[in-house]
Amino acid sequence: MDKLIYVNGIWTGEHLEKIKVSNPATGECIGTVPNGGRKETREAIDAAYKAFPEWSKLTAYERSAYLEKLYDLMIEAIEPLAEMMTLEMGKPLAESRGEVQYAASFIKWYAEEGKRVYGRTIPSHVNHKRMIVTKQPVGVVGAITPWNFPAAMITRKLGPALAAGCTFVVKPADETPLTAIMLAELCERAGIPKGVINVITGKAAPIGEELLTNPRVNKITFTGSTEVGKLLLKQGADQVKNMSMELGGHAPILILDDADIDKAVNNTLLAKFRNGGQTCICGNRIYVEAGIHDEFVERFVRAASKLKVGNGMKEGIDIGPVINRQGYEKIDRHVQNALKQGAKCVLGGSGIVEGDTYFYNPTILTNVKPGMIIMNEETFGPIAPIQKVNSEEEAIKFANQTPYGLAAYVYTENYAKGIRIAEKLNYGIVGWNDGVPSAAQSPFGGMKQSGIGREGGTEGIESYLETKYITVGL
Ligand code: ADP
């Protein structure tokens, strides 16, 4: 399947070098996309810039109608979108179907929320003035997105940006451009005017440089690693670019003595092994209080041992391939480092490498210590390291000892304790007896080096709006 880039409502880039997209479960080439560079990115930015006055002038109700249409088309296309996602990034088909629903929910929710972008009037301190606050779209948005949620990480930005009246240029991850292109095809079918959405594929660095340095881009929204996020912040500094950042995480899971063990096991299974552990809010380190430790480990191992690893296109698979060799090597390095320092492997502990495909078995490590790499760096794989702790205070102390602050999870049936711990955790998201916290209507984002800003919820559209204060002398 050979696809093109989408610029100003035209499918283009036939003349460009082609980049292969491969299936991580089989190593097969499933298609190609053009290697767009600075020139194509500039053209896309110009198209978005030209489309902005008309698009932003539409009423919120008119923009909402386009988004509603896009939502309907996404729901109709659940199967082809899900298959494409599984083919290019490997997650099990059932998870891909779930992701399409989740991705579409951002389009639907912001189709509504765009109608509620309220300003306000402020009582003046003098009689001869009136004070008005209004909201305006920021302008052209440049979006850079990752491979782990090929559809949802785009719609979580696209929905609020378009609803607010912004126009959009997106560079999807090199690993998953085909899903992004399918979304653009649906935008075209929904009748979204030319130039309002543009998709550029190609090498990240030149596209990123153009987006970050072109003065016509008013806003950058990025989801990816903390490392690349820092680079983009530096690149955008000269123009004081308005930036939103969804970066890495290192989520702790705190399981206290009074936890409901069924809830703790079932939710931790989801928080840890969903998407093969390749999400930024996946549980990375598990702290279990001594009184419940052994029972939790036994039940958790029993549950995780049922998970099946393989090609996500096959029925009954729970964990697909690791995205690539670098991903696999990082996972294995974390596991080997922990084992060398005295961790005990109670499940899994190894991978399966065939040709250019990489799988890792669900792995549970106990007797884990704070200094191990796995307790400090994001693993992005199906590895659950468990450390025994002696108290609530100790669990909180370890949980907060990180430069990251995206998501944390806590299991307790005691209401006061749950509130107390949730308030003390320095994280943007706290799942209390809940391993799957994300939803279109809720603010998602991190503290510290996990990011700047929030996506989803009423906060999610604010990122695409400027606040304007108008003071009127009478
Ligand atoms: P991951 O580890 O999830 O691949 P990355 O931060 O490397 O996270 O990638 C997230 C997105 O950032 C992808 O679209 C990738 O192509 C893009 N990216 C990587 N390096 C750069 C760069 N130097 N400039 C702009 N975008 C980049």
Coordinates of C-alpha atoms and ligand atoms in Angstrom, one line a residue:
M1 CA 0.0 0.0 0.0
D2 CA 1.7 3.2 -1.2
K3 CA 0.3 6.3 0.4
L4 CA 0.9 10.0 -0.2
I5 CA 1.2 13.1 2.0
Y6 CA -1.8 15.4 2.3
V7 CA -1.2 19.1 1.8
N8 CA -3.8 21.7 1.1
G9 CA -6.4 19.1 0.3
I10 CA -4.2 17.4 -2.3
W11 CA -2.5 14.0 -2.1
T12 CA 1.0 14.6 -3.2
G13 CA 4.7 13.5 -2.9
E14 CA 4.8 11.0 -5.7
H15 CA 8.2 12.4 -6.7
L16 CA 9.7 11.9 -3.3
E17 CA 11.9 9.1 -2.0
K18 CA 9.7 6.4 -0.4
I19 CA 10.0 5.2 3.2
K20 CA 9.0 1.6 4.0
V21 CA 6.6 0.9 6.8
S22 CA 6.9 -2.6 8.3
N23 CA 4.8 -4.9 10.4
P24 CA 6.6 -5.5 13.8
A25 CA 5.0 -8.9 14.2
T26 CA 6.2 -10.3 10.9
G27 CA 8.9 -8.0 9.6
E28 CA 7.1 -7.6 6.3
C29 CA 6.8 -4.4 4.5
I30 CA 3.2 -3.3 4.5
G31 CA 3.5 -0.1 2.5
T32 CA 5.4 3.1 1.8
V33 CA 5.0 6.8 2.5
P34 CA 6.9 9.8 1.0
N35 CA 10.0 11.1 2.7
G36 CA 8.7 14.7 3.0
G37 CA 11.2 17.3 4.2
R38 CA 11.3 21.0 5.1
K39 CA 9.9 22.1 1.7
E40 CA 6.8 19.9 2.0
T41 CA 6.4 21.0 5.6
R42 CA 6.6 24.6 4.7
E43 CA 3.9 24.1 2.0
A44 CA 1.7 22.4 4.6
I45 CA 2.2 25.3 7.0
D46 CA 1.4 27.8 4.3
A47 CA -1.8 25.8 3.4
A48 CA -2.8 25.8 7.1
Y49 CA -2.0 29.5 7.4
K50 CA -4.2 30.3 4.3
A51 CA -7.0 28.2 5.5
F52 CA -7.1 29.7 9.0
P53 CA -9.1 32.9 8.4
E54 CA -12.0 31.0 6.9
W55 CA -12.0 28.1 9.3
S56 CA -11.7 30.3 12.4
K57 CA -14.6 32.5 11.1
L58 CA -17.0 29.6 11.0
T59 CA -19.3 29.4 14.0
A60 CA -18.5 26.8 16.6
Y61 CA -21.7 25.0 15.4
E62 CA -20.5 24.8 11.8
R63 CA -17.1 23.4 12.9
S64 CA -18.9 21.0 15.2
A65 CA -20.9 19.6 12.2
Y66 CA -17.7 18.7 10.4
L67 CA -16.3 17.0 13.5
E68 CA -19.6 15.1 14.0
K69 CA -19.3 13.8 10.5
L70 CA -15.7 12.8 11.0
Y71 CA -16.7 10.9 14.2
D72 CA -19.4 9.0 12.3
L73 CA -16.9 8.1 9.5
M74 CA -14.4 6.9 12.1
I75 CA -17.0 4.7 13.8
E76 CA -18.0 3.3 10.4
A77 CA -14.3 2.6 9.7
I78 CA -13.5 0.8 13.0
E79 CA -12.4 -2.4 11.3
P80 CA -10.1 -1.0 8.6
L81 CA -8.5 1.5 11.0
A82 CA -8.0 -1.2 13.7
E83 CA -6.4 -3.6 11.2
M84 CA -4.1 -0.9 9.9
M85 CA -3.0 -0.1 13.5
T86 CA -2.4 -3.7 14.3
L87 CA -0.4 -4.2 11.1
E88 CA 1.8 -1.2 11.6
M89 CA 2.4 -1.2 15.4
G90 CA 1.4 -4.6 16.6
K91 CA -1.1 -4.2 19.3
P92 CA -3.8 -6.9 19.5
L93 CA -6.7 -6.3 17.2
A94 CA -9.2 -6.1 20.1
E95 CA -7.1 -3.3 21.6
S96 CA -6.9 -1.5 18.2
R97 CA -10.7 -1.6 18.0
G98 CA -10.8 -0.1 21.5
E99 CA -8.3 2.6 20.4
V100 CA -10.5 3.6 17.4
Q101 CA -13.4 4.1 19.7
Y102 CA -11.3 6.0 22.2
A103 CA -9.7 8.1 19.4
A104 CA -13.2 8.9 17.9
S105 CA -14.4 9.9 21.4
F106 CA -12.1 13.0 21.3
I107 CA -13.6 14.1 18.1
K108 CA -17.1 13.7 19.4
W109 CA -16.4 15.3 22.8
Y110 CA -14.7 18.4 21.3
A111 CA -17.4 18.7 18.6
E112 CA -19.6 19.6 21.7
E113 CA -17.0 21.4 23.8
G114 CA -16.2 23.8 21.0
K115 CA -19.7 25.3 21.5
R116 CA -18.8 26.1 25.1
V117 CA -15.7 28.3 24.7
Y118 CA -17.0 31.0 27.0
G119 CA -15.4 34.4 27.7
R120 CA -16.5 36.6 30.6
T121 CA -17.0 40.2 31.7
I122 CA -15.2 41.5 34.8
P123 CA -16.7 44.2 37.1
S124 CA -14.6 47.3 36.7
H125 CA -13.1 49.3 39.6
V126 CA -14.2 52.6 37.9
N127 CA -17.5 53.6 36.3
H128 CA -16.1 54.6 32.9
K129 CA -14.7 51.3 31.9
R130 CA -16.1 47.9 30.8
M131 CA -13.8 44.8 30.9
I132 CA -14.3 41.9 28.6
V133 CA -12.4 38.6 28.2
T134 CA -12.7 36.6 25.0
K135 CA -11.1 33.5 23.6
Q136 CA -9.5 33.2 20.2
P137 CA -7.9 30.2 18.4
V138 CA -4.1 30.3 18.6
G139 CA -3.7 29.8 14.8
V140 CA -1.7 27.2 12.9
V141 CA -0.9 24.1 15.1
G142 CA 2.1 21.8 14.5
A143 CA 1.5 18.4 16.0
I144 CA 4.2 15.6 16.4
T145 CA 2.8 12.3 17.6
P146 CA 4.1 8.9 18.7
W147 CA 3.6 5.3 17.5
N148 CA 2.0 3.7 20.6
F149 CA -1.5 5.1 20.0
P150 CA -1.4 5.8 16.2
A151 CA -4.9 7.2 16.1
A152 CA -5.7 8.5 19.5
M153 CA -2.6 10.6 20.0
I154 CA -3.6 12.5 16.8
T155 CA -7.3 13.0 17.5
R156 CA -6.6 14.1 21.1
K157 CA -4.9 17.1 19.5
L158 CA -7.0 17.4 16.3
G159 CA -10.4 17.4 18.0
P160 CA -9.8 20.4 20.3
A161 CA -7.6 22.2 17.7
L162 CA -10.2 22.1 15.0
A163 CA -13.1 22.8 17.4
A164 CA -11.3 25.9 18.7
G165 CA -10.9 27.2 15.1
C166 CA -7.2 26.3 14.6
T167 CA -5.7 24.7 11.5
F168 CA -3.4 21.7 11.7
V169 CA -0.2 20.2 10.4
V170 CA 0.7 16.7 11.8
K171 CA 3.8 14.7 11.6
P172 CA 3.0 11.2 12.7
A173 CA 5.6 8.7 14.1
D174 CA 7.8 7.1 11.4
E175 CA 6.6 3.7 12.6
T176 CA 2.8 4.5 12.1
P177 CA 2.2 6.9 9.3
L178 CA -0.5 4.8 7.6
T179 CA -3.1 5.2 10.3
A180 CA -2.5 8.9 10.3
I181 CA -3.0 9.0 6.5
M182 CA -6.3 7.0 6.9
L183 CA -7.5 9.6 9.3
A184 CA -6.7 12.3 6.8
E185 CA -8.7 10.4 4.2
L186 CA -11.6 10.4 6.6
C187 CA -11.2 14.2 7.2
E188 CA -11.3 14.7 3.4
R189 CA -14.5 12.5 3.2
A190 CA -16.0 14.5 6.0
G191 CA -15.7 17.6 3.8
I192 CA -13.2 19.4 6.1
P193 CA -12.0 22.3 3.9
K194 CA -8.6 22.1 2.2
G195 CA -5.6 23.2 4.2
V196 CA -7.4 22.8 7.6
I197 CA -5.6 19.5 8.1
N198 CA -2.3 18.4 6.5
V199 CA -0.2 15.3 7.1
I200 CA 3.5 15.2 6.4
T201 CA 5.5 12.0 6.6
G202 CA 9.3 11.7 6.5
K203 CA 12.4 12.1 8.6
A204 CA 11.6 13.7 12.0
A205 CA 14.5 16.1 12.3
P206 CA 13.9 18.4 9.2
I207 CA 10.1 18.3 9.6
G208 CA 10.5 19.2 13.3
E209 CA 12.9 22.0 12.6
E210 CA 10.5 23.6 10.1
L211 CA 7.6 23.3 12.4
L212 CA 9.6 24.7 15.3
T213 CA 11.2 27.6 13.5
N214 CA 8.5 28.7 11.0
P215 CA 6.9 31.9 12.4
R216 CA 3.5 30.9 10.8
V217 CA 3.2 28.1 13.3
N218 CA 1.7 29.5 16.5
K219 CA 1.5 26.4 18.5
I220 CA 3.4 23.1 18.9
T221 CA 1.8 20.1 20.5
F222 CA 4.0 17.1 21.1
T223 CA 3.6 13.6 22.5
G224 CA 6.7 11.5 22.8
S225 CA 9.9 11.0 24.9
T226 CA 11.1 13.5 27.4
E227 CA 14.4 13.6 25.5
V228 CA 12.8 14.8 22.2
G229 CA 10.4 17.1 24.1
K230 CA 13.4 18.9 25.7
L231 CA 15.0 19.3 22.2
L232 CA 11.8 20.8 20.8
L233 CA 11.5 23.2 23.8
K234 CA 15.0 24.4 23.0
Q235 CA 14.3 24.7 19.3
G236 CA 11.1 26.7 19.9
A237 CA 12.7 29.0 22.5
D238 CA 13.8 31.7 20.0
Q239 CA 10.3 32.3 18.9
V240 CA 8.8 31.7 22.4
K241 CA 6.6 29.1 20.8
N242 CA 3.4 28.1 22.6
M243 CA 4.0 24.5 23.4
S244 CA 2.1 21.6 25.0
M245 CA 4.2 18.5 25.9
E246 CA 3.0 15.0 26.8
L247 CA 6.3 13.3 27.7
G248 CA 7.5 10.2 29.4
G249 CA 6.4 8.7 32.7
H250 CA 7.5 6.2 35.3
A251 CA 4.2 5.3 37.0
P252 CA 4.3 3.8 40.5
I253 CA 1.5 1.4 41.6
L254 CA 1.0 1.5 45.4
I255 CA -0.8 -1.5 46.8
L256 CA -1.6 -1.1 50.5
D257 CA -2.5 -3.8 53.1
D258 CA -6.2 -2.9 53.0
A259 CA -6.5 -3.1 49.2
D260 CA -9.2 -5.2 47.6
I261 CA -6.9 -7.8 46.0
D262 CA -9.2 -8.5 43.1
K263 CA -9.3 -4.9 42.1
A264 CA -5.5 -4.6 42.6
V265 CA -4.7 -7.7 40.5
N266 CA -7.2 -7.0 37.7
N267 CA -6.4 -3.3 37.3
T268 CA -2.6 -3.8 37.6
L269 CA -2.8 -6.4 34.9
L270 CA -4.4 -3.7 32.6
A271 CA -2.2 -0.8 33.8
K272 CA 0.9 -3.0 33.2
F273 CA 0.3 -5.2 30.2
R274 CA -2.1 -3.2 28.0
N275 CA -0.3 -2.3 24.7
G276 CA 2.5 -4.7 25.8
G277 CA 3.5 -2.2 28.5
Q278 CA 4.2 0.4 25.8
T279 CA 2.2 3.4 27.1
C280 CA 3.4 6.4 29.0
I281 CA 1.0 5.7 31.9
C282 CA 1.8 2.0 32.2
G283 CA 2.7 0.9 35.7
N284 CA 6.5 0.8 35.8
R285 CA 7.1 -0.1 39.4
I286 CA 4.9 -1.7 41.9
Y287 CA 5.2 -1.1 45.7
V288 CA 3.3 -3.6 47.8
E289 CA 2.9 -3.3 51.5
A290 CA 4.4 -6.3 53.4
G291 CA 1.1 -7.7 54.8
I292 CA -0.4 -8.2 51.3
H293 CA 2.8 -8.8 49.3
D294 CA 3.0 -12.5 49.1
E295 CA -0.7 -13.0 48.3
F296 CA -0.6 -10.2 45.7
V297 CA 2.4 -11.7 44.0
E298 CA 0.9 -15.2 43.9
R299 CA -2.4 -13.9 42.4
F300 CA -0.8 -11.5 40.0
V301 CA 1.6 -14.2 38.7
R302 CA -1.3 -16.6 38.2
A303 CA -3.3 -14.0 36.2
A304 CA -0.3 -12.7 34.1
S305 CA 0.8 -16.3 33.2
K306 CA -2.5 -16.6 31.2
L307 CA -1.5 -13.7 28.8
K308 CA -0.7 -14.9 25.3
V309 CA 2.1 -13.3 23.3
G310 CA 2.1 -13.3 19.5
N311 CA 0.9 -11.6 16.3
G312 CA -1.9 -9.2 17.3
M313 CA -3.9 -10.1 14.1
K314 CA -4.5 -13.6 15.6
E315 CA -7.5 -14.3 17.8
G316 CA -6.7 -14.6 21.6
I317 CA -3.4 -12.7 21.6
D318 CA -3.0 -10.4 24.6
I319 CA 0.5 -9.0 24.0
G320 CA 1.8 -8.1 20.6
P321 CA 5.4 -7.5 19.4
V322 CA 7.8 -4.9 20.9
I323 CA 7.9 -2.0 18.4
N324 CA 11.5 -2.5 17.3
R325 CA 15.0 -3.8 18.2
Q326 CA 15.9 -0.7 20.3
G327 CA 12.7 -1.2 22.3
Y328 CA 13.5 -4.8 22.9
E329 CA 17.1 -4.2 23.9
K330 CA 16.1 -1.6 26.4
I331 CA 13.6 -4.0 28.0
D332 CA 16.1 -6.8 28.2
R333 CA 18.8 -4.4 29.6
H334 CA 16.4 -3.4 32.4
V335 CA 15.6 -7.1 33.2
Q336 CA 19.2 -8.3 33.2
N337 CA 20.3 -5.4 35.3
A338 CA 17.6 -6.2 37.9
L339 CA 18.5 -9.9 37.9
K340 CA 22.2 -9.2 38.3
Q341 CA 21.4 -7.0 41.3
G342 CA 19.4 -9.7 43.1
A343 CA 15.9 -9.5 41.7
K344 CA 14.0 -12.8 41.5
C345 CA 12.2 -13.7 38.3
V346 CA 8.8 -15.3 39.2
L347 CA 7.4 -15.1 35.6
G348 CA 8.8 -14.8 32.1
G349 CA 12.2 -13.1 32.0
S350 CA 13.0 -13.7 28.4
G351 CA 12.1 -12.6 24.9
I352 CA 11.6 -14.2 21.5
V353 CA 13.6 -12.9 18.6
E354 CA 13.0 -14.2 15.1
G355 CA 14.5 -12.3 12.1
D356 CA 13.6 -8.7 12.6
T357 CA 10.7 -9.3 15.0
Y358 CA 10.9 -8.9 18.8
F359 CA 8.5 -10.2 21.4
Y360 CA 8.9 -10.2 25.2
N361 CA 7.1 -12.5 27.5
P362 CA 5.1 -11.0 30.4
T363 CA 7.7 -10.8 33.2
I364 CA 7.3 -10.3 36.9
L365 CA 10.3 -9.6 39.2
T366 CA 10.3 -9.6 43.0
N367 CA 12.9 -8.6 45.5
V368 CA 13.5 -5.5 43.5
K369 CA 15.5 -2.6 45.0
P370 CA 15.2 1.2 44.5
G371 CA 18.6 1.6 42.7
M372 CA 17.9 -0.8 39.8
I373 CA 17.5 0.8 36.4
I374 CA 14.0 -0.5 36.0
M375 CA 12.9 1.4 39.1
N376 CA 14.2 4.7 37.6
E377 CA 13.9 4.6 33.8
E378 CA 10.8 4.1 31.6
T379 CA 10.9 0.4 30.4
F380 CA 8.1 0.5 27.8
G381 CA 7.6 -3.3 27.9
P382 CA 5.7 -6.0 29.7
I383 CA 7.8 -6.1 32.8
A384 CA 6.4 -5.7 36.3
P385 CA 9.0 -5.1 39.0
I386 CA 7.7 -5.5 42.6
Q387 CA 9.3 -4.0 45.7
K388 CA 8.1 -4.8 49.2
V389 CA 7.5 -1.7 51.4
N390 CA 6.7 -1.5 55.1
S391 CA 4.3 1.4 55.3
E392 CA 2.1 3.9 53.4
E393 CA 4.8 6.6 54.1
E394 CA 7.5 4.5 52.6
A395 CA 5.4 3.8 49.5
I396 CA 4.7 7.5 48.9
K397 CA 8.4 8.4 49.5
F398 CA 9.5 5.9 46.8
A399 CA 6.7 6.8 44.4
N400 CA 7.7 10.5 44.4
Q401 CA 11.4 9.8 44.0
T402 CA 11.5 10.5 40.3
P403 CA 11.8 13.4 37.8
Y404 CA 8.6 12.1 36.2
G405 CA 5.0 12.9 37.3
L406 CA 2.5 11.6 34.8
A407 CA 0.4 8.8 36.3
A408 CA 0.3 6.9 39.6
Y409 CA -2.0 4.3 40.9
V410 CA -3.1 3.4 44.5
Y411 CA -5.1 0.5 45.8
T412 CA -6.8 0.9 49.2
E413 CA -10.4 0.4 50.4
N414 CA -9.9 3.1 53.0
Y415 CA -11.4 6.4 51.9
A416 CA -9.4 8.7 54.1
K417 CA -6.2 6.9 53.2
G418 CA -7.0 7.0 49.5
I419 CA -7.6 10.7 49.6
R420 CA -4.5 11.3 51.7
I421 CA -2.2 9.4 49.4
A422 CA -3.7 10.8 46.2
E423 CA -3.1 14.3 47.5
K424 CA 0.5 13.5 48.4
L425 CA 1.5 11.9 45.0
N426 CA 3.2 14.4 42.7
Y427 CA 1.5 13.2 39.6
G428 CA -0.9 14.7 37.1
I429 CA -3.1 11.6 37.1
V430 CA -3.9 9.4 40.1
G431 CA -5.9 6.2 39.5
W432 CA -7.3 5.0 42.8
N433 CA -8.6 1.5 42.4
D434 CA -8.5 2.3 38.6
G435 CA -5.9 1.1 36.2
V436 CA -7.3 2.7 33.1
P437 CA -7.8 6.4 33.8
S438 CA -7.8 8.0 30.3
A439 CA -11.0 9.5 28.9
A440 CA -11.9 12.2 26.4
Q441 CA -13.6 14.3 29.0
S442 CA -10.8 14.1 31.6
P443 CA -7.6 16.2 31.8
F444 CA -4.5 14.0 31.0
G445 CA -1.0 15.2 31.5
G446 CA 2.0 15.3 33.7
M447 CA 3.9 17.3 36.3
K448 CA 7.7 17.7 36.5
Q449 CA 9.5 16.3 33.4
S450 CA 6.4 14.5 32.2
G451 CA 5.1 17.5 30.4
I452 CA 3.4 20.9 30.1
G453 CA -0.3 21.3 29.8
R454 CA -3.2 18.8 29.7
E455 CA -5.1 17.0 26.9
G456 CA -8.7 16.0 27.2
G457 CA -11.5 17.7 29.2
T458 CA -12.1 21.4 29.3
E459 CA -8.4 21.9 29.9
G460 CA -7.7 20.2 26.5
I461 CA -9.2 23.0 24.4
E462 CA -7.6 25.8 26.4
S463 CA -4.2 24.8 24.9
Y464 CA -5.6 25.9 21.5
L465 CA -7.0 29.2 22.7
E466 CA -5.6 32.6 23.4
T467 CA -7.2 34.7 26.1
K468 CA -7.8 38.3 25.0
Y469 CA -8.7 41.0 27.5
I470 CA -10.6 44.0 26.0
T471 CA -10.9 47.0 28.1
V472 CA -13.4 49.6 27.0
G473 CA -13.3 53.3 28.1
L474 CA -16.8 54.8 28.0
Ligands
ADP1 P1 9.3 7.3 21.1 O1 10.4 6.8 21.9 O2 7.9 7.0 21.6 O3 9.5 6.9 19.6 P2 10.1 9.9 20.3 O4 10.1 11.1 21.2 O5 11.4 9.4 19.7 O6 9.3 8.8 21.2 O7 9.1 10.1 19.1 C1 7.9 10.8 19.2 C2 7.6 11.6 17.9 O8 8.7 12.6 17.9 C3 7.7 10.8 16.6 O9 6.8 11.3 15.7 C4 9.2 11.1 16.2 O10 9.3 10.9 14.8 C5 9.3 12.5 16.6 N1 10.7 13.0 16.7 C6 11.8 12.2 17.0 N2 12.9 13.0 17.0 C7 12.5 14.2 16.6 C8 13.2 15.5 16.3 N3 14.5 15.6 16.4 N4 12.4 16.5 15.9 C9 11.1 16.4 15.8 N5 10.4 15.3 16.0 C10 11.1 14.2 16.4

